[in-house]
mmCIF file of C-alpha atoms in Angstrom:
data_model
loop_
_atom_site.group_PDB
_atom_site.id
_atom_site.type_symbol
_atom_site.label_atom_id
_atom_site.label_comp_id
_atom_site.label_asym_id
_atom_site.label_seq_id
_atom_site.Cartn_x
_atom_site.Cartn_y
_atom_site.Cartn_z
ATOM 1 C CA MET T 593 0.195 28.418 168.788
ATOM 2 C CA ASN T 594 2.217 28.175 172.013
ATOM 3 C CA LEU T 595 1.756 31.347 173.541
ATOM 4 C CA GLY T 596 4.565 31.215 175.980
ATOM 5 C CA MET T 597 7.352 30.394 173.828
ATOM 6 C CA SER T 598 8.221 31.680 170.251
ATOM 7 C CA SER T 599 9.525 29.187 167.702
ATOM 8 C CA ASN T 600 10.187 29.465 164.226
ATOM 9 C CA ASN T 601 6.959 27.444 163.330
ATOM 10 C CA ASP T 602 5.012 30.158 165.891
ATOM 11 C CA ASP T 603 6.510 32.882 164.072
ATOM 12 C CA ILE T 604 5.536 31.667 160.449
ATOM 13 C CA LEU T 605 2.093 31.131 161.772
ATOM 14 C CA LEU T 606 1.902 34.384 163.300
ATOM 15 C CA LEU T 607 3.255 36.449 160.131
ATOM 16 C CA LYS T 608 0.615 34.375 158.211
ATOM 17 C CA LEU T 609 -2.035 35.664 160.320
ATOM 18 C CA ILE T 610 -1.484 39.351 160.646
ATOM 19 C CA LYS T 611 -0.800 39.257 156.842
ATOM 20 C CA GLN T 612 -4.282 38.274 156.777
ATOM 21 C CA GLY T 613 -5.142 41.432 159.155
ATOM 22 C CA ASP T 614 -5.591 39.168 162.424
ATOM 23 C CA GLN T 615 -5.574 41.710 165.085
ATOM 24 C CA ILE T 616 -5.179 39.087 167.779
ATOM 25 C CA ALA T 617 -2.464 37.658 166.295
ATOM 26 C CA PHE T 618 -0.744 41.199 165.830
ATOM 27 C CA LYS T 619 -1.530 42.023 169.509
ATOM 28 C CA HIS T 620 -0.120 38.942 170.660
ATOM 29 C CA LEU T 621 3.148 39.769 168.716
ATOM 30 C CA PHE T 622 3.196 43.056 170.135
ATOM 31 C CA TYR T 623 2.868 42.021 173.645
ATOM 32 C CA GLN T 624 5.373 39.284 173.391
ATOM 33 C CA TYR T 625 8.100 41.654 171.957
ATOM 34 C CA THR T 626 7.640 45.161 173.242
ATOM 35 C CA ASP T 627 9.216 45.001 176.344
ATOM 36 C CA SER T 628 12.155 43.350 175.362
ATOM 37 C CA LEU T 629 12.773 45.778 172.410
ATOM 38 C CA GLU T 630 12.187 48.648 174.657
ATOM 39 C CA ARG T 631 14.934 47.628 176.657
ATOM 40 C CA PHE T 632 17.299 46.793 174.274
ATOM 41 C CA ILE T 633 16.676 50.328 172.504
ATOM 42 C CA THR T 634 17.128 52.065 175.806
ATOM 43 C CA TYR T 635 20.369 50.409 176.486
ATOM 44 C CA TYR T 636 21.657 52.445 173.601
ATOM 45 C CA ILE T 637 19.872 55.536 173.581
ATOM 46 C CA HIS T 638 19.134 55.767 177.509
ATOM 47 C CA ASP T 639 15.751 57.201 176.954
ATOM 48 C CA ARG T 640 12.908 55.248 177.757
ATOM 49 C CA GLU T 641 10.190 57.207 176.650
ATOM 50 C CA LYS T 642 11.688 57.603 173.098
ATOM 51 C CA SER T 643 12.472 53.860 173.184
ATOM 52 C CA GLN T 644 8.892 53.166 173.620
ATOM 53 C CA GLU T 645 8.027 55.640 170.581
ATOM 54 C CA LEU T 646 10.573 53.801 168.289
ATOM 55 C CA VAL T 647 9.209 50.421 169.345
ATOM 56 C CA LEU T 648 5.744 51.554 168.379
ATOM 57 C CA ASP T 649 7.260 52.942 164.896
ATOM 58 C CA ILE T 650 8.495 49.372 164.246
ATOM 59 C CA PHE T 651 5.167 47.842 164.984
ATOM 60 C CA THR T 652 3.224 50.438 162.930
ATOM 61 C CA TYR T 653 5.299 49.718 160.001
ATOM 62 C CA ILE T 654 4.638 45.982 160.388
ATOM 63 C CA TRP T 655 0.994 46.650 160.503
ATOM 64 C CA GLU T 656 0.860 49.107 157.632
ATOM 65 C CA ASN T 657 2.708 46.779 155.650
ATOM 66 C CA ARG T 658 1.429 43.547 156.883
ATOM 67 C CA LYS T 659 0.218 42.427 153.311
ATOM 68 C CA HIS T 660 3.635 42.748 151.765
ATOM 69 C CA PHE T 661 5.689 41.881 154.773
ATOM 70 C CA GLU T 662 8.626 39.426 154.346
ATOM 71 C CA ILE T 663 11.429 38.709 156.708
ATOM 72 C CA LYS T 664 14.686 36.458 155.880
ATOM 73 C CA LEU T 665 15.408 35.916 159.237
ATOM 74 C CA THR T 666 13.436 34.605 162.293
ATOM 75 C CA LEU T 667 10.809 37.210 163.478
ATOM 76 C CA LYS T 668 12.795 37.608 166.645
ATOM 77 C CA ALA T 669 15.788 38.296 164.628
ATOM 78 C CA TYR T 670 14.048 40.613 162.636
ATOM 79 C CA LEU T 671 12.580 42.569 165.630
ATOM 80 C CA PHE T 672 15.820 42.971 167.310
ATOM 81 C CA GLN T 673 17.528 44.077 164.010
ATOM 82 C CA ALA T 674 14.849 46.598 163.330
ATOM 83 C CA ALA T 675 15.498 47.826 167.120
ATOM 84 C CA ARG T 676 19.049 47.986 166.362
ATOM 85 C CA ASN T 677 18.530 50.045 163.451
ATOM 86 C CA LYS T 678 16.263 52.301 165.045
ATOM 87 C CA ALA T 679 18.613 53.177 168.097
ATOM 88 C CA PHE T 680 21.220 53.816 165.760
ATOM 89 C CA THR T 681 19.374 56.130 163.444
ATOM 90 C CA TYR T 682 18.204 58.171 166.504
ATOM 91 C CA ILE T 683 21.903 58.068 167.923
ATOM 92 C CA ARG T 684 23.413 59.243 164.307
ATOM 93 C CA ASP T 685 20.564 61.738 163.905
ATOM 94 C CA LYS T 686 20.818 63.197 167.765
ATOM 95 C CA LYS T 687 24.487 62.829 167.910
ATOM 96 C CA ILE T 688 24.130 60.722 171.242
ATOM 97 C CA PRO T 689 27.325 58.835 172.344
ATOM 98 C CA VAL T 690 27.203 55.060 172.374
ATOM 99 C CA TYR T 691 28.940 53.072 175.085
ATOM 100 C CA LEU T 692 28.951 49.658 176.604
ATOM 101 C CA GLU T 693 27.055 49.643 180.136
ATOM 102 C CA ASP T 694 26.846 47.400 182.948
ATOM 103 C CA VAL T 695 24.484 44.489 182.910
ATOM 104 C CA SER T 696 23.163 45.158 186.104
ATOM 105 C CA SER T 697 21.295 48.176 184.560
ATOM 106 C CA LEU T 698 18.868 46.176 182.845
ATOM 107 C CA GLU T 699 15.398 46.122 184.187
ATOM 108 C CA ILE T 700 13.951 42.493 184.598
ATOM 109 C CA GLY T 701 10.722 42.647 183.306
ATOM 110 C CA GLN T 702 8.050 40.039 182.112
ATOM 111 C CA ASP T 703 10.151 38.268 179.363
ATOM 112 C CA TYR T 704 12.755 36.473 181.562
ATOM 113 C CA ASN T 705 14.203 34.479 178.771
ATOM 114 C CA THR T 706 14.927 37.363 176.571
ATOM 115 C CA ASP T 707 16.511 39.309 179.552
ATOM 116 C CA LEU T 708 18.614 36.390 179.993
ATOM 117 C CA GLU T 709 19.674 36.218 176.343
ATOM 118 C CA LEU T 710 20.460 39.946 176.646
ATOM 119 C CA GLN T 711 22.619 39.594 179.826
ATOM 120 C CA GLU T 712 24.296 36.786 178.164
ATOM 121 C CA LEU T 713 25.120 38.828 175.005
ATOM 122 C CA TYR T 714 26.525 41.799 177.112
ATOM 123 C CA ARG T 715 28.504 39.346 179.001
ATOM 124 C CA LEU T 716 30.063 37.710 175.617
ATOM 125 C CA ILE T 717 30.525 41.411 174.521
ATOM 126 C CA GLU T 718 32.553 42.212 177.539
ATOM 127 C CA GLU T 719 34.215 39.232 177.280
ATOM 128 C CA ALA T 720 35.358 39.685 173.791
ATOM 129 C CA VAL T 721 36.457 43.488 174.672
ATOM 130 C CA CYS T 722 38.571 41.828 177.204
ATOM 131 C CA LEU T 723 40.268 39.582 174.606
ATOM 132 C CA LEU T 724 41.188 42.249 172.346
ATOM 133 C CA PRO T 725 44.797 43.390 172.070
ATOM 134 C CA GLU T 726 45.837 45.941 174.521
ATOM 135 C CA LYS T 727 46.104 48.840 172.339
ATOM 136 C CA CYS T 728 42.911 47.843 170.563
ATOM 137 C CA ARG T 729 40.831 47.511 173.683
ATOM 138 C CA GLU T 730 42.030 50.779 175.060
ATOM 139 C CA ILE T 731 41.178 52.565 171.807
ATOM 140 C CA PHE T 732 37.507 50.773 171.662
ATOM 141 C CA LYS T 733 36.938 51.557 175.496
ATOM 142 C CA LYS T 734 37.777 55.306 175.013
ATOM 143 C CA SER T 735 35.373 55.199 172.178
ATOM 144 C CA ARG T 736 32.394 53.571 173.464
ATOM 145 C CA GLU T 737 32.983 53.896 177.037
ATOM 146 C CA GLU T 738 34.521 57.232 177.485
ATOM 147 C CA ASN T 739 32.502 58.362 174.576
ATOM 148 C CA LEU T 740 35.717 60.250 172.985
ATOM 149 C CA THR T 741 35.743 61.003 169.309
ATOM 150 C CA ASN T 742 38.374 59.379 166.973
ATOM 151 C CA LYS T 743 40.028 62.869 166.747
ATOM 152 C CA GLU T 744 40.048 62.836 170.693
ATOM 153 C CA ILE T 745 41.448 59.437 171.154
ATOM 154 C CA ALA T 746 44.052 60.182 168.561
ATOM 155 C CA GLN T 747 45.266 63.306 170.248
ATOM 156 C CA LEU T 748 45.279 61.709 173.483
ATOM 157 C CA LEU T 749 47.267 58.625 172.577
ATOM 158 C CA HIS T 750 49.264 60.475 170.063
ATOM 159 C CA ILE T 751 48.195 58.362 166.825
ATOM 160 C CA SER T 752 46.327 59.096 163.380
ATOM 161 C CA GLU T 753 42.756 59.302 163.413
ATOM 162 C CA LYS T 754 43.212 56.490 160.558
ATOM 163 C CA THR T 755 44.855 54.376 163.442
ATOM 164 C CA VAL T 756 42.097 54.937 165.639
ATOM 165 C CA GLU T 757 39.519 54.082 162.921
ATOM 166 C CA GLY T 758 41.350 51.115 161.862
ATOM 167 C CA GLN T 759 41.680 49.887 165.561
ATOM 168 C CA ILE T 760 37.915 50.238 166.098
ATOM 169 C CA THR T 761 37.044 48.435 162.976
ATOM 170 C CA ILE T 762 39.522 45.621 164.101
ATOM 171 C CA ALA T 763 37.779 45.464 167.481
ATOM 172 C CA LEU T 764 34.254 45.390 165.964
ATOM 173 C CA LYS T 765 35.364 42.391 163.732
ATOM 174 C CA LYS T 766 36.853 40.629 166.574
ATOM 175 C CA ILE T 767 33.739 41.226 168.459
ATOM 176 C CA ARG T 768 31.776 39.703 165.598
ATOM 177 C CA VAL T 769 33.579 36.768 165.323
ATOM 178 C CA TYR T 770 33.474 36.098 169.043
ATOM 179 C CA LEU T 771 30.047 36.140 169.076
ATOM 180 C CA GLY T 772 29.578 33.923 166.308
ATOM 181 C CA ASP T 773 26.475 33.454 164.114
ATOM 182 C CA SER T 774 24.153 33.445 167.300
ATOM 183 C CA TYR T 775 23.967 37.018 167.308
ATOM 184 C CA SER T 776 24.468 37.687 163.490
ATOM 185 C CA TYR T 777 21.072 39.836 163.358
ATOM 186 C CA LEU T 778 22.875 42.705 165.405
ATOM 187 C CA TRP T 779 25.291 43.358 162.684
#
């Protein structure tokens, strides 16, 4: 198993070993992805300590369910999808506003390749937002960057809440299309 880079074959072997209760394989998985997942979650919830807790929840779930653990995606895609779900559940439950941040706020850690991937993802999202139609972009930015509610946006722009919801839905669809299949695990 290549300990430096992750490939799909390495992931399959790693999962097989973890299912057999191999603690060394599990530790390898944990150390390989922990920093990247923490940064990924912190980007959304802005709480490093809580991010660490949520990442531990993900790995605890994997270890406790290792005998029956199955993934349909790559291991990396599964982990980032789980991290995204944890972050969004936390945001929903705590009513934390979500917005796009400047890529420069990311900390560069041990996993340089993942940092580059995240920076590329944020750059692509920013590009996709810039390509949105003007009104759609304005509504999306007010929602995600200014943290305004749909009702506040509707009042500010003198439009209906349904129009705001529709424009945000359109924006998200266009961003997904722009990102393509490479980042489908985010949705």
